[in-house]
Amino acid sequence: MTRQDPAVVAEPAQATSHELDPEFEHTAVPQESRKSLLTVSAVWFGFPMILTNAVPGGVVVALMGFWHGLAAILTANLVMLVYVGLLSHRAGSTGESFSLQATKTFGKVGYVVAAGFLATVVVGWFAFNTGATGATLHQAFGWHEKLVAVVAGVVFIAITFLGIRALSWLGAVAAPLFIVVGIIALVIVARDHSLTAVFDYKGVGGGAALTFGAAVSLIMATFADSGTMTADFTRWSKNGREAVIATATAFPVASLVAQITGGVIVAAGAIASAQTVGGNFLPILTSGHGAMLSVLAAIFVFVNLGSVCSHCLYNGALSWSHLTGSKMRVMTIVLGVIGTLAALAGVWNHFLDWLVVLSVFVPPLGGVLIADQVVLRGKLEGRVASAVRPTAFAAWAVGAAAGGLVHWYAPQFSDAVSGLVVALIAYVAFEGISTRNATATS
C-alpha cells in the first residue's frame, strides 16, 4: 500500500446520514467539523481515569510514602499539563493531527520514523490493557483469561471503529464509573483500615526505595505517548484555548483522581505487595461483597480498560492510516487484531519495563515538537518543506541520550523531564546554528 500525498487526498467535511463521520486522516479538521468543548473534554477526561493509572500511583506511594509520593504525582501531572497543553493548543489552532505535526517537524519522509514509533508504542498499550482485561477478570472470577481477552479485543476494536465521537461517549461513561467504584472501594477499605493513618504512611522503603525524579518519570510515562499524540484528539477543538481546557480535564484532574485513589488505598494498608501491584483495588471489590458488586466490578473492568484501549488504538490507527495512505477504520481492524494477538502472547507482563522505555524515548520527541511547533512557530510557517530535517532527529537523539544518562547515573532527577527539556533546548540551538550557517553561505 503506498502512502498518498496529504495535499492531494480529498476528504469530505460532512458525512451523509447513512455514513460514519469522516476522521480526516490526511488533512486538518475543517472548522465546520470541529466538536464542542464538552465532547473533546469527554475524550480526554475519560482516558487517564482508569484502573491501570491507579497502579503507578499506588507504586509511587508504596515506595516513597504518602506525602512524598503525592508530591511526585502532583509534579508529574503539572508537567504533563504544560507538555500536553502546548501541543494541544497548536492542534486546536491548526486542526492538524499528530502525524501532520510530525511531518512539518521531521520532514515528509522523516516523519515516518517519529510517527511510526509512537503509533506502534500505543498499539502496545492496547495489547497490554486488552491482556490485563483477561488477566484481571480471570483472577477475580476465574473466567477463561484468553477467551476474555479475545472478546475484549473485539469489543474495543468495534468502539474505536466508530471514531472520535464514540471515544467521547465512552469517556463520558468511564470517568463517572471510576469515581463511583473508587468511592465504593474506599468505603470498603475504611471498614477495616483507618483512613486517617494514610497521612502517616511512610512506605515500604521508608521513602528511599524510589527517588523523586524516578517517581515523576514513572507517572509521566503512563501517558507520555498518547500525551505526545494529543493532537489526534484536540484537533477537533474549535480553537487552541478550548483544546487546552480539554487537556486540563485529563492533566491534572482525571489523572490525579486515578493515581491518588490508588495511592490512598495503598497507604491505608489495604493492598498486599503494593510495591509491585500498586493501586489495583479491584480485588477489594470482588472479595465476598455480594453478587451485585461483582457484576459492577466486571462491568467496570470492561468499560474502564476499554476506554484506554480504544483511545490508544485510535492514536495508532490514525497515524498508521496516514503512514500507509489508508483509512483510520481499516487500520483499526488491522492493528486491533495484531494487538489482540500480542495480548494473548502475554505482553502485559512487561508493564514496568515498558514504562522505562517510554520515559526515556518519548518525552524528547515531544520536546522537539514543542520547540518547532510552539517556540519557533514563526520560522515554521515560512519554511520550505523538506524530506528529512536533520536538526529534529539530532535534537531527539540528544534528548533521549540525556534521559538515558539521567536514568542510569542520576536517578534523583527525572529522565522524562530531563530528556524533554534537553531536546527542546538542543533543537532551538541546532536551528539557530543551521540558520547562521545558511546565512553565511548565501
Short mmCIF file of C-alpha atoms in Angstrom, two decimals:
data_model
loop_
_atom_site.label_atom_id
_atom_site.label_comp_id
_atom_site.label_asym_id
_atom_site.label_seq_id
_atom_site.Cartn_x
_atom_site.Cartn_y
_atom_site.Cartn_z
CA MET A 1 0.00 0.00 0.00
CA THR A 2 1.59 3.34 -0.98
CA ARG A 3 1.27 6.49 1.02
CA GLN A 4 -0.60 9.27 -0.71
CA ASP A 5 0.49 12.87 -0.53
CA PRO A 6 -1.62 14.54 2.17
CA ALA A 7 -2.01 17.58 -0.02
CA VAL A 8 -3.92 15.70 -2.68
CA VAL A 9 -6.12 13.49 -0.54
CA ALA A 10 -9.62 14.92 -0.52
CA GLU A 11 -11.91 14.17 2.41
CA PRO A 12 -15.50 15.24 2.84
CA ALA A 13 -16.15 17.78 5.55
CA GLN A 14 -19.52 16.25 6.38
CA ALA A 15 -20.82 12.70 6.28
CA THR A 16 -24.20 11.79 4.92
CA SER A 17 -26.77 10.38 7.32
CA HIS A 18 -26.01 6.74 6.49
CA GLU A 19 -22.22 7.09 6.84
CA LEU A 20 -19.87 7.29 9.79
CA ASP A 21 -18.32 10.70 10.41
CA PRO A 22 -15.10 11.35 8.49
CA GLU A 23 -11.92 11.13 10.58
CA PHE A 24 -9.72 13.41 8.42
CA GLU A 25 -6.74 11.06 8.42
CA HIS A 26 -4.78 13.09 5.87
CA THR A 27 -5.93 16.69 6.29
CA ALA A 28 -6.62 19.20 9.03
CA VAL A 29 -10.09 19.05 10.56
CA PRO A 30 -12.12 21.86 8.93
CA GLN A 31 -13.71 24.39 11.25
CA GLU A 32 -17.25 23.29 10.41
CA SER A 33 -16.48 19.74 11.59
CA ARG A 34 -14.95 20.71 14.94
CA LYS A 35 -16.59 19.39 18.12
CA SER A 36 -17.86 21.15 21.22
CA LEU A 37 -15.67 21.69 24.27
CA LEU A 38 -17.77 19.14 26.16
CA THR A 39 -17.21 16.46 23.50
CA VAL A 40 -13.44 16.93 23.28
CA SER A 41 -13.16 17.17 27.07
CA ALA A 42 -15.05 13.88 27.42
CA VAL A 43 -12.50 12.26 25.11
CA TRP A 44 -9.55 13.32 27.28
CA PHE A 45 -11.29 13.23 30.68
CA GLY A 46 -12.30 9.59 30.29
CA PHE A 47 -8.83 8.47 29.21
CA PRO A 48 -6.49 8.71 32.26
CA MET A 49 -9.14 7.97 34.92
CA ILE A 50 -8.52 4.24 34.69
CA LEU A 51 -7.51 1.32 36.87
CA THR A 52 -4.11 0.95 35.21
CA ASN A 53 -3.37 4.58 36.10
CA ALA A 54 -4.16 3.84 39.76
CA VAL A 55 -1.41 1.19 39.64
CA PRO A 56 1.61 3.55 39.23
CA GLY A 57 0.06 5.96 41.73
CA GLY A 58 -0.01 3.14 44.25
CA VAL A 59 3.53 2.00 43.40
CA VAL A 60 4.92 5.50 43.95
CA VAL A 61 3.16 5.89 47.30
CA ALA A 62 4.20 2.39 48.39
CA LEU A 63 7.86 3.09 47.69
CA MET A 64 8.05 6.72 48.83
CA GLY A 65 5.39 7.16 51.50
CA PHE A 66 2.19 9.15 51.17
CA TRP A 67 3.36 12.77 51.21
CA HIS A 68 6.50 12.29 49.11
CA GLY A 69 4.54 10.11 46.70
CA LEU A 70 1.76 12.69 46.47
CA ALA A 71 4.31 15.43 45.73
CA ALA A 72 5.78 13.37 42.88
CA ILE A 73 2.31 12.64 41.47
CA LEU A 74 1.34 16.33 41.58
CA THR A 75 4.63 17.42 39.99
CA ALA A 76 4.32 14.90 37.16
CA ASN A 77 0.76 15.94 36.38
CA LEU A 78 1.65 19.63 36.30
CA VAL A 79 4.50 18.88 33.89
CA MET A 80 2.06 16.89 31.77
CA LEU A 81 -0.39 19.81 31.77
CA VAL A 82 2.25 22.12 30.32
CA TYR A 83 3.67 19.48 27.97
CA VAL A 84 0.40 18.18 26.55
CA GLY A 85 -1.28 21.59 26.81
CA LEU A 86 1.25 23.25 24.49
CA LEU A 87 0.88 20.54 21.87
CA SER A 88 -2.90 20.66 22.25
CA HIS A 89 -3.05 24.42 21.77
CA ARG A 90 -1.22 24.04 18.49
CA ALA A 91 -3.55 21.25 17.40
CA GLY A 92 -6.68 23.22 18.26
CA SER A 93 -5.33 26.21 16.37
CA THR A 94 -4.49 24.28 13.20
CA GLY A 95 -6.78 21.22 13.25
CA GLU A 96 -3.75 19.05 12.45
CA SER A 97 -3.22 15.53 13.77
CA PHE A 98 -0.02 14.27 15.36
CA SER A 99 1.15 12.85 12.01
CA LEU A 100 0.66 16.20 10.28
CA GLN A 101 2.55 17.93 13.09
CA ALA A 102 5.36 15.40 12.81
CA THR A 103 5.51 15.83 9.02
CA LYS A 104 6.31 19.52 9.41
CA THR A 105 8.89 18.97 12.14
CA PHE A 106 10.68 15.80 10.98
CA GLY A 107 10.10 16.10 7.23
CA LYS A 108 7.84 14.50 4.63
CA VAL A 109 9.88 11.28 4.78
CA GLY A 110 11.49 11.63 8.19
CA TYR A 111 8.16 11.79 9.98
CA VAL A 112 7.70 8.10 9.18
CA VAL A 113 10.23 7.29 11.93
CA ALA A 114 8.66 9.52 14.58
CA ALA A 115 5.04 8.75 13.78
CA GLY A 116 5.69 5.07 13.20
CA PHE A 117 7.49 4.77 16.54
CA LEU A 118 4.72 6.31 18.62
CA ALA A 119 1.92 4.72 16.60
CA THR A 120 3.45 1.32 17.36
CA VAL A 121 4.01 2.13 21.03
CA VAL A 122 0.35 2.96 21.59
CA VAL A 123 -0.72 -0.30 19.96
CA GLY A 124 1.47 -1.89 22.63
CA TRP A 125 -0.68 -0.15 25.24
CA PHE A 126 -3.78 -1.52 23.54
CA ALA A 127 -2.27 -5.01 23.77
CA PHE A 128 -1.25 -4.52 27.39
CA ASN A 129 -4.68 -3.39 28.56
CA THR A 130 -6.52 -5.98 26.49
CA GLY A 131 -4.40 -8.68 28.10
CA ALA A 132 -4.89 -7.05 31.50
CA THR A 133 -8.66 -7.26 30.99
CA GLY A 134 -8.46 -11.02 30.59
CA ALA A 135 -5.98 -11.48 33.44
CA THR A 136 -7.93 -9.24 35.83
CA LEU A 137 -11.26 -10.97 35.26
CA HIS A 138 -9.59 -14.37 35.46
CA GLN A 139 -8.08 -13.52 38.84
CA ALA A 140 -11.31 -12.00 40.11
CA PHE A 141 -13.89 -14.52 38.84
CA GLY A 142 -11.97 -17.44 37.36
CA TRP A 143 -13.08 -16.61 33.83
CA HIS A 144 -11.08 -18.04 30.92
CA GLU A 145 -8.27 -15.49 30.55
CA LYS A 146 -7.54 -15.79 26.84
CA LEU A 147 -11.18 -16.03 25.82
CA VAL A 148 -11.98 -12.85 27.77
CA ALA A 149 -9.01 -11.11 26.15
CA VAL A 150 -10.29 -12.05 22.68
CA VAL A 151 -13.83 -10.86 23.43
CA ALA A 152 -12.44 -7.65 24.94
CA GLY A 153 -10.25 -7.06 21.89
CA VAL A 154 -13.20 -7.43 19.53
CA VAL A 155 -15.34 -5.05 21.60
CA PHE A 156 -12.58 -2.45 21.88
CA ILE A 157 -11.90 -2.63 18.13
CA ALA A 158 -15.60 -2.08 17.42
CA ILE A 159 -15.72 1.01 19.65
CA THR A 160 -12.62 2.51 18.03
CA PHE A 161 -14.05 1.80 14.57
CA LEU A 162 -16.88 4.26 15.27
CA GLY A 163 -14.37 7.09 15.63
CA ILE A 164 -13.82 10.15 17.80
CA ARG A 165 -17.48 10.52 18.75
CA ALA A 166 -17.52 7.01 20.25
CA LEU A 167 -14.46 7.88 22.33
CA SER A 168 -16.32 10.84 23.81
CA TRP A 169 -19.33 8.65 24.64
CA LEU A 170 -17.10 6.04 26.27
CA GLY A 171 -15.22 8.68 28.24
CA ALA A 172 -18.49 10.17 29.49
CA VAL A 173 -19.33 6.76 30.99
CA ALA A 174 -15.88 5.53 32.05
CA ALA A 175 -14.88 8.51 34.20
CA PRO A 176 -18.06 8.72 36.36
CA LEU A 177 -18.00 4.92 36.72
CA PHE A 178 -14.43 5.10 38.02
CA ILE A 179 -15.46 7.69 40.61
CA VAL A 180 -18.38 5.55 41.80
CA VAL A 181 -16.32 2.36 42.01
CA GLY A 182 -13.40 4.19 43.62
CA ILE A 183 -15.65 5.59 46.35
CA ILE A 184 -17.11 2.12 46.98
CA ALA A 185 -13.59 0.71 47.30
CA LEU A 186 -12.64 3.43 49.80
CA VAL A 187 -15.76 2.74 51.87
CA ILE A 188 -14.92 -0.96 52.00
CA VAL A 189 -11.31 -0.18 52.94
CA ALA A 190 -12.47 2.14 55.71
CA ARG A 191 -14.28 -0.75 57.42
CA ASP A 192 -11.04 -2.50 58.32
CA HIS A 193 -8.43 0.23 57.98
CA SER A 194 -8.07 3.74 59.32
CA LEU A 195 -8.06 6.27 56.50
CA THR A 196 -6.57 8.86 58.86
CA ALA A 197 -3.48 6.65 59.08
CA VAL A 198 -2.91 7.34 55.37
CA PHE A 199 -1.22 10.64 56.18
CA ASP A 200 1.39 8.92 58.35
CA TYR A 201 2.22 6.18 55.83
CA LYS A 202 5.99 6.04 55.28
CA GLY A 203 6.07 3.44 52.51
CA VAL A 204 7.71 0.04 52.38
CA GLY A 205 11.06 1.59 51.56
CA GLY A 206 10.86 4.41 54.06
CA GLY A 207 10.96 6.92 51.21
CA ALA A 208 14.35 5.68 49.94
CA ALA A 209 13.28 2.89 47.58
CA LEU A 210 12.41 5.29 44.72
CA THR A 211 13.90 8.70 44.02
CA PHE A 212 11.65 11.72 43.46
CA GLY A 213 12.83 12.11 39.88
CA ALA A 214 12.26 8.45 39.05
CA ALA A 215 8.76 8.68 40.53
CA VAL A 216 7.93 11.70 38.36
CA SER A 217 9.15 9.79 35.29
CA LEU A 218 7.12 6.72 36.24
CA ILE A 219 3.94 8.77 36.48
CA MET A 220 4.63 10.69 33.27
CA ALA A 221 5.44 7.53 31.33
CA THR A 222 1.90 6.19 31.71
CA PHE A 223 0.60 8.82 29.29
CA ALA A 224 3.72 10.21 27.63
CA ASP A 225 2.91 8.51 24.33
CA SER A 226 -0.75 9.43 23.89
CA GLY A 227 0.03 12.77 25.53
CA THR A 228 2.54 13.46 22.76
CA MET A 229 -0.11 12.39 20.24
CA THR A 230 -2.74 14.63 21.87
CA ALA A 231 -3.31 16.40 18.54
CA ASP A 232 -5.28 13.36 17.37
CA PHE A 233 -7.90 14.29 20.00
CA THR A 234 -7.59 18.06 20.40
CA ARG A 235 -7.51 18.86 16.66
CA TRP A 236 -11.29 18.53 16.98
CA SER A 237 -11.42 21.56 19.32
CA LYS A 238 -12.80 24.80 17.93
CA ASN A 239 -9.63 26.68 18.89
CA GLY A 240 -6.41 26.44 20.87
CA ARG A 241 -7.94 27.73 24.10
CA GLU A 242 -10.63 25.06 24.16
CA ALA A 243 -8.01 22.43 23.34
CA VAL A 244 -6.01 23.42 26.44
CA ILE A 245 -9.13 23.35 28.62
CA ALA A 246 -9.95 19.85 27.36
CA THR A 247 -6.39 18.78 28.14
CA ALA A 248 -6.65 20.16 31.69
CA THR A 249 -9.58 17.85 32.39
CA ALA A 250 -7.11 14.98 31.90
CA PHE A 251 -3.96 16.50 33.37
CA PRO A 252 -4.15 17.14 36.19
CA VAL A 253 -7.81 16.39 37.02
CA ALA A 254 -8.66 12.89 35.77
CA SER A 255 -5.14 11.57 36.13
CA LEU A 256 -4.90 12.78 39.74
CA VAL A 257 -8.22 11.14 40.65
CA ALA A 258 -6.97 7.75 39.47
CA GLN A 259 -3.45 7.97 40.88
CA ILE A 260 -4.42 9.41 44.25
CA THR A 261 -7.19 6.83 44.64
CA GLY A 262 -4.62 4.08 44.15
CA GLY A 263 -2.19 5.85 46.48
CA VAL A 264 -4.71 6.31 49.29
CA ILE A 265 -5.81 2.67 49.20
CA VAL A 266 -2.16 1.58 49.32
CA ALA A 267 -1.38 3.97 52.17
CA ALA A 268 -4.35 2.62 54.12
CA GLY A 269 -2.68 -0.80 54.07
CA ALA A 270 -5.41 -2.48 52.04
CA ILE A 271 -3.18 -3.93 49.29
CA ALA A 272 -0.56 -6.61 49.81
CA SER A 273 2.72 -6.32 47.87
CA ALA A 274 1.72 -2.80 46.84
CA GLN A 275 5.27 -2.04 45.72
CA THR A 276 4.69 -4.34 42.75
CA VAL A 277 0.90 -4.43 42.15
CA GLY A 278 0.41 -0.77 43.01
CA GLY A 279 -3.07 0.66 43.48
CA ASN A 280 -5.03 -2.10 41.77
CA PHE A 281 -8.12 -2.03 44.00
CA LEU A 282 -10.30 -4.42 42.01
CA PRO A 283 -9.68 -7.40 44.36
CA ILE A 284 -11.16 -5.32 47.17
CA LEU A 285 -14.45 -5.16 45.29
CA THR A 286 -14.60 -8.85 44.44
CA SER A 287 -13.69 -10.36 47.81
CA GLY A 288 -17.02 -11.63 49.07
CA HIS A 289 -19.11 -8.46 48.92
CA GLY A 290 -22.08 -9.88 47.06
CA ALA A 291 -23.14 -10.66 43.51
CA MET A 292 -24.27 -7.12 42.70
CA LEU A 293 -20.87 -5.64 43.48
CA SER A 294 -19.18 -8.41 41.50
CA VAL A 295 -21.31 -7.59 38.46
CA LEU A 296 -20.45 -3.90 38.85
CA ALA A 297 -16.75 -4.79 39.10
CA ALA A 298 -16.91 -6.84 35.88
CA ILE A 299 -18.64 -4.00 34.02
CA PHE A 300 -16.11 -1.57 35.46
CA VAL A 301 -13.15 -3.57 34.12
CA PHE A 302 -14.58 -3.74 30.59
CA VAL A 303 -15.58 -0.06 30.45
CA ASN A 304 -12.51 1.25 32.24
CA LEU A 305 -9.86 -0.68 30.38
CA GLY A 306 -11.92 -0.39 27.20
CA SER A 307 -11.54 3.37 27.42
CA VAL A 308 -7.75 3.33 27.40
CA CYS A 309 -7.65 0.56 24.76
CA SER A 310 -9.92 2.44 22.38
CA HIS A 311 -8.06 5.71 22.81
CA CYS A 312 -4.67 4.08 22.20
CA LEU A 313 -5.93 2.12 19.22
CA TYR A 314 -7.39 5.33 17.77
CA ASN A 315 -3.98 7.03 18.09
CA GLY A 316 -2.26 4.11 16.40
CA ALA A 317 -4.83 3.66 13.65
CA LEU A 318 -4.91 7.36 12.78
CA SER A 319 -1.14 7.60 12.43
CA TRP A 320 -0.74 4.33 10.56
CA SER A 321 -3.54 5.30 8.19
CA HIS A 322 -1.59 8.43 7.35
CA LEU A 323 1.64 6.46 7.01
CA THR A 324 0.07 3.97 4.61
CA GLY A 325 -2.35 6.25 2.76
CA SER A 326 -5.20 4.15 4.12
CA LYS A 327 -8.27 4.88 6.25
CA MET A 328 -8.39 5.01 10.03
CA ARG A 329 -11.11 2.35 10.21
CA VAL A 330 -9.15 -0.09 8.05
CA MET A 331 -6.09 0.28 10.25
CA THR A 332 -8.25 -0.02 13.37
CA ILE A 333 -9.13 -3.57 12.34
CA VAL A 334 -5.60 -4.49 11.25
CA LEU A 335 -3.85 -3.09 14.33
CA GLY A 336 -6.60 -4.27 16.64
CA VAL A 337 -6.10 -7.86 15.50
CA ILE A 338 -2.32 -7.54 15.88
CA GLY A 339 -2.72 -6.00 19.33
CA THR A 340 -5.13 -8.71 20.48
CA LEU A 341 -2.71 -11.41 19.34
CA ALA A 342 0.07 -9.64 21.25
CA ALA A 343 -2.17 -9.58 24.32
CA LEU A 344 -2.65 -13.33 24.06
CA ALA A 345 1.14 -13.68 23.91
CA GLY A 346 1.43 -12.03 27.34
CA VAL A 347 2.98 -8.63 26.59
CA TRP A 348 1.10 -7.16 29.56
CA ASN A 349 3.55 -8.91 31.90
CA HIS A 350 6.27 -6.40 30.99
CA PHE A 351 4.48 -3.30 32.28
CA LEU A 352 7.23 -1.61 34.32
CA ASP A 353 9.94 -2.32 31.72
CA TRP A 354 7.65 -0.73 29.13
CA LEU A 355 7.33 2.43 31.22
CA VAL A 356 11.12 2.83 31.49
CA VAL A 357 11.47 2.73 27.70
CA LEU A 358 8.70 5.29 27.26
CA SER A 359 10.09 7.73 29.82
CA VAL A 360 13.45 7.85 28.04
CA PHE A 361 12.45 7.99 24.35
CA VAL A 362 9.01 9.62 24.14
CA PRO A 363 9.31 12.97 26.02
CA PRO A 364 12.33 14.11 23.94
CA LEU A 365 10.25 13.61 20.79
CA GLY A 366 7.58 15.81 22.32
CA GLY A 367 10.23 18.36 23.28
CA VAL A 368 11.28 18.65 19.64
CA LEU A 369 7.66 19.12 18.55
CA ILE A 370 7.11 21.85 21.16
CA ALA A 371 10.31 23.63 20.16
CA ASP A 372 9.38 23.58 16.48
CA GLN A 373 5.61 23.99 16.62
CA VAL A 374 5.37 26.43 19.54
CA VAL A 375 8.68 28.12 20.42
CA LEU A 376 9.83 28.61 16.81
CA ARG A 377 6.43 28.63 15.12
CA GLY A 378 7.30 31.86 13.31
CA LYS A 379 10.02 30.03 11.37
CA LEU A 380 7.71 27.06 10.79
CA GLU A 381 5.16 28.99 8.77
CA GLY A 382 7.63 30.33 6.22
CA ARG A 383 9.73 27.20 5.92
CA VAL A 384 10.05 25.18 2.74
CA ALA A 385 9.02 21.55 3.26
CA SER A 386 11.89 19.06 3.14
CA ALA A 387 12.15 15.28 3.04
CA VAL A 388 14.16 14.91 6.26
CA ARG A 389 15.02 17.54 8.88
CA PRO A 390 18.34 16.56 10.50
CA THR A 391 18.07 19.13 13.30
CA ALA A 392 14.88 17.46 14.57
CA PHE A 393 16.42 13.99 14.65
CA ALA A 394 19.64 15.28 16.21
CA ALA A 395 17.73 17.02 19.00
CA TRP A 396 15.60 13.91 19.60
CA ALA A 397 18.75 11.80 19.88
CA VAL A 398 20.44 14.26 22.23
CA GLY A 399 17.34 14.41 24.43
CA ALA A 400 17.00 10.63 24.55
CA ALA A 401 20.70 10.28 25.40
CA ALA A 402 20.30 12.81 28.21
CA GLY A 403 17.28 10.93 29.51
CA GLY A 404 19.19 7.65 29.41
CA LEU A 405 22.16 9.12 31.28
CA VAL A 406 19.90 10.56 33.94
CA HIS A 407 18.05 7.26 34.29
CA TRP A 408 21.25 5.28 34.89
CA TYR A 409 23.58 7.75 36.59
CA ALA A 410 21.43 10.45 38.21
CA PRO A 411 18.13 8.80 39.22
CA GLN A 412 17.43 11.57 41.71
CA PHE A 413 16.37 13.60 38.69
CA SER A 414 13.59 12.77 36.23
CA ASP A 415 14.78 11.17 33.00
CA ALA A 416 11.48 12.12 31.33
CA VAL A 417 11.71 15.81 32.25
CA SER A 418 15.46 15.94 31.55
CA GLY A 419 15.07 14.40 28.10
CA LEU A 420 12.16 16.72 27.29
CA VAL A 421 13.99 19.91 28.29
CA VAL A 422 17.32 18.93 26.73
CA ALA A 423 15.67 18.01 23.43
CA LEU A 424 13.78 21.32 23.35
CA ILE A 425 16.92 23.36 24.05
CA ALA A 426 19.01 21.30 21.62
CA TYR A 427 16.53 21.81 18.81
CA VAL A 428 16.45 25.59 19.30
CA ALA A 429 20.25 25.62 19.36
CA PHE A 430 20.60 23.42 16.26
CA GLU A 431 18.11 25.55 14.35
CA GLY A 432 20.00 28.69 15.32
CA ILE A 433 23.29 27.19 14.11
CA SER A 434 21.64 25.97 10.90
CA THR A 435 20.20 29.41 10.19
CA ARG A 436 23.54 31.14 10.77
CA ASN A 437 25.36 28.68 8.51
CA ALA A 438 22.75 29.14 5.77
CA THR A 439 23.08 32.93 6.03
CA ALA A 440 26.88 32.75 5.93
CA THR A 441 26.92 30.63 2.76
CA SER A 442 24.26 32.60 0.89
#
